[in-house]
Structures are given as C-alpha cells and as structure tokens.
Amino acid sequence: MVSATSNLLGMYPGVANDAGYSYPGVQEWPNGYIPIAIHTINQFYDYTLNPNRECKRLDEIMNLIEQTPEYLNNTDKNKAFLDKLSSIVGINVVLSNISKIADVLNSEVCGF
C-alpha cells in the first residue's frame, strides 16, 4: 500500500492552484497531495503479485526438479554448507529455498 501510494504521488502530483478543487484547500492538508483510491484483493485470490501463493502445479514441478540428478548431485556437493546455514538461520535450508536467505543477506549488506 505504501509503495502504491508513493508511486501514485510521483505520477500524479497535485499543483498548488488545485487547492479546494482536487484536494482540500485547508492549511493542514499537504500541499498538492491528491488522494487516489488504491484497490486491493485478499492475498489468497491474488495470482499476479503474490509470489508466495500456493500453486499445486508449481509444487508438482518443484518435486520433479528435486528428483533430478543435477539437483540431487548439487545437494550432496553442498550438504555441509546447507547444514551449517540451516543451523545458523534456524530453518531447514535446501537448494530450493536458499534464495530466501540470499535476499535477507543482500538486504543486510546493502544496509536496508
């Protein structure tokens, strides 16, 4: 919601001479701020912008990937690293979920 509001503020800035027309002309109102309705839907129904949405087909494909020789070989080669990482972060880290750890570490390095 905050990102959507910020984007809309950048795309549709109000102008000072719209006070009283596009937005309230009162002292307390932020100069030029025009509220724009942002409509959302429940995450359960959001197929487009919800990367964590449950998807049976994706689960099937991931299960097939996790059975490939390449996946199993890479898991075996990196077992010690994955085990150590799992003990540090407190979840079972496997190749298919390691990106979650990488995203957090990247944010830490960048200072977010």
Tab-separated table of C-alpha atoms in Angstrom:
chain	number	residue	atom	x	y	z
A	1	MET	CA	0.000	0.000	0.000
A	2	VAL	CA	2.825	2.390	0.851
A	3	SER	CA	4.617	1.584	-2.415
A	4	ALA	CA	1.423	2.099	-4.399
A	5	THR	CA	0.782	5.425	-2.655
A	6	SER	CA	4.352	6.578	-3.293
A	7	ASN	CA	4.151	5.639	-6.966
A	8	LEU	CA	0.855	7.460	-7.402
A	9	LEU	CA	2.209	10.551	-5.646
A	10	GLY	CA	5.128	10.567	-8.072
A	11	MET	CA	2.977	10.022	-11.156
A	12	TYR	CA	0.143	12.381	-10.255
A	13	PRO	CA	1.467	15.273	-8.212
A	14	GLY	CA	-1.077	17.919	-7.355
A	15	VAL	CA	-0.468	21.567	-8.123
A	16	ALA	CA	-0.953	24.471	-5.759
A	17	ASN	CA	-3.748	26.082	-7.779
A	18	ASP	CA	-5.880	22.910	-7.448
A	19	ALA	CA	-6.426	23.541	-3.728
A	20	GLY	CA	-10.131	23.413	-2.987
A	21	TYR	CA	-10.802	21.589	-6.266
A	22	SER	CA	-8.637	18.425	-6.492
A	23	TYR	CA	-7.813	18.340	-2.812
A	24	PRO	CA	-8.980	20.225	0.295
A	25	GLY	CA	-7.834	23.814	0.467
A	26	VAL	CA	-7.034	23.779	4.168
A	27	GLN	CA	-3.791	24.685	5.926
A	28	GLU	CA	-3.349	21.221	7.451
A	29	TRP	CA	-3.563	19.392	4.110
A	30	PRO	CA	-0.193	18.535	2.486
A	31	ASN	CA	0.365	20.914	-0.415
A	32	GLY	CA	-0.510	19.235	-3.688
A	33	TYR	CA	-1.445	15.841	-2.236
A	34	ILE	CA	-4.307	14.305	-4.202
A	35	PRO	CA	-5.600	11.063	-2.681
A	36	ILE	CA	-6.131	8.321	-5.231
A	37	ALA	CA	-8.028	5.171	-4.313
A	38	ILE	CA	-5.918	2.032	-4.277
A	39	HIS	CA	-7.878	-1.182	-4.634
A	40	THR	CA	-6.504	-4.469	-3.367
A	41	ILE	CA	-7.688	-8.025	-3.128
A	42	ASN	CA	-7.092	-10.662	-0.480
A	43	GLN	CA	-3.711	-12.375	-0.902
A	44	PHE	CA	-5.451	-15.728	-1.252
A	45	TYR	CA	-7.006	-14.563	-4.542
A	46	ASP	CA	-4.018	-12.542	-5.808
A	47	TYR	CA	-2.470	-14.709	-8.525
A	48	THR	CA	-0.481	-11.900	-10.101
A	49	LEU	CA	1.508	-10.113	-7.424
A	50	ASN	CA	1.795	-12.803	-4.765
A	51	PRO	CA	4.997	-14.809	-5.212
A	52	ASN	CA	4.161	-16.949	-2.168
A	53	ARG	CA	0.761	-18.003	-3.486
A	54	GLU	CA	0.125	-21.714	-3.179
A	55	CYS	CA	0.130	-23.367	-6.579
A	56	LYS	CA	-0.358	-27.118	-6.994
A	57	ARG	CA	1.297	-27.120	-10.408
A	58	LEU	CA	4.363	-25.277	-9.093
A	59	ASP	CA	4.590	-27.789	-6.240
A	60	GLU	CA	4.465	-30.633	-8.774
A	61	ILE	CA	7.207	-29.059	-10.883
A	62	MET	CA	9.399	-28.378	-7.837
A	63	ASN	CA	9.009	-32.007	-6.752
A	64	LEU	CA	10.109	-33.132	-10.223
A	65	ILE	CA	13.102	-30.772	-10.127
A	66	GLU	CA	14.134	-32.028	-6.686
A	67	GLN	CA	14.312	-35.564	-8.092
A	68	THR	CA	16.640	-34.716	-10.993
A	69	PRO	CA	20.233	-35.986	-10.901
A	70	GLU	CA	21.517	-32.397	-11.126
A	71	TYR	CA	19.553	-31.252	-8.092
A	72	LEU	CA	20.483	-34.311	-6.041
A	73	ASN	CA	24.165	-34.004	-7.050
A	74	ASN	CA	24.296	-30.313	-6.107
A	75	THR	CA	22.550	-31.054	-2.814
A	76	ASP	CA	25.142	-33.726	-1.999
A	77	LYS	CA	28.055	-31.487	-3.021
A	78	ASN	CA	26.802	-28.647	-0.802
A	79	LYS	CA	25.481	-30.703	2.132
A	80	ALA	CA	27.973	-29.363	4.680
A	81	PHE	CA	27.262	-25.762	3.681
A	82	LEU	CA	23.481	-26.241	3.704
A	83	ASP	CA	23.627	-27.962	7.112
A	84	LYS	CA	25.742	-25.173	8.610
A	85	LEU	CA	23.477	-22.499	7.123
A	86	SER	CA	20.423	-24.342	8.475
A	87	SER	CA	21.873	-24.342	11.974
A	88	ILE	CA	22.666	-20.622	11.781
A	89	VAL	CA	19.307	-19.407	10.471
A	90	GLY	CA	17.096	-21.919	12.279
A	91	ILE	CA	15.256	-23.366	9.282
A	92	ASN	CA	15.998	-26.306	7.014
A	93	VAL	CA	17.829	-24.697	4.088
A	94	VAL	CA	17.775	-26.617	0.828
A	95	LEU	CA	18.633	-25.535	-2.691
A	96	SER	CA	15.003	-24.748	-3.482
A	97	ASN	CA	14.619	-22.240	-0.623
A	98	ILE	CA	18.126	-20.799	-0.345
A	99	SER	CA	17.037	-17.675	-2.230
A	100	LYS	CA	15.087	-16.584	0.867
A	101	ILE	CA	18.355	-16.486	2.815
A	102	ALA	CA	20.160	-14.731	-0.037
A	103	ASP	CA	17.505	-11.972	-0.188
A	104	VAL	CA	17.840	-11.264	3.528
A	105	LEU	CA	21.642	-11.273	3.403
A	106	ASN	CA	21.623	-8.943	0.414
A	107	SER	CA	19.370	-6.522	2.298
A	108	GLU	CA	21.721	-6.639	5.292
A	109	VAL	CA	24.787	-5.958	3.121
A	110	CYS	CA	23.026	-3.053	1.383
A	111	GLY	CA	22.008	-1.567	4.740
A	112	PHE	CA	18.243	-1.821	4.365
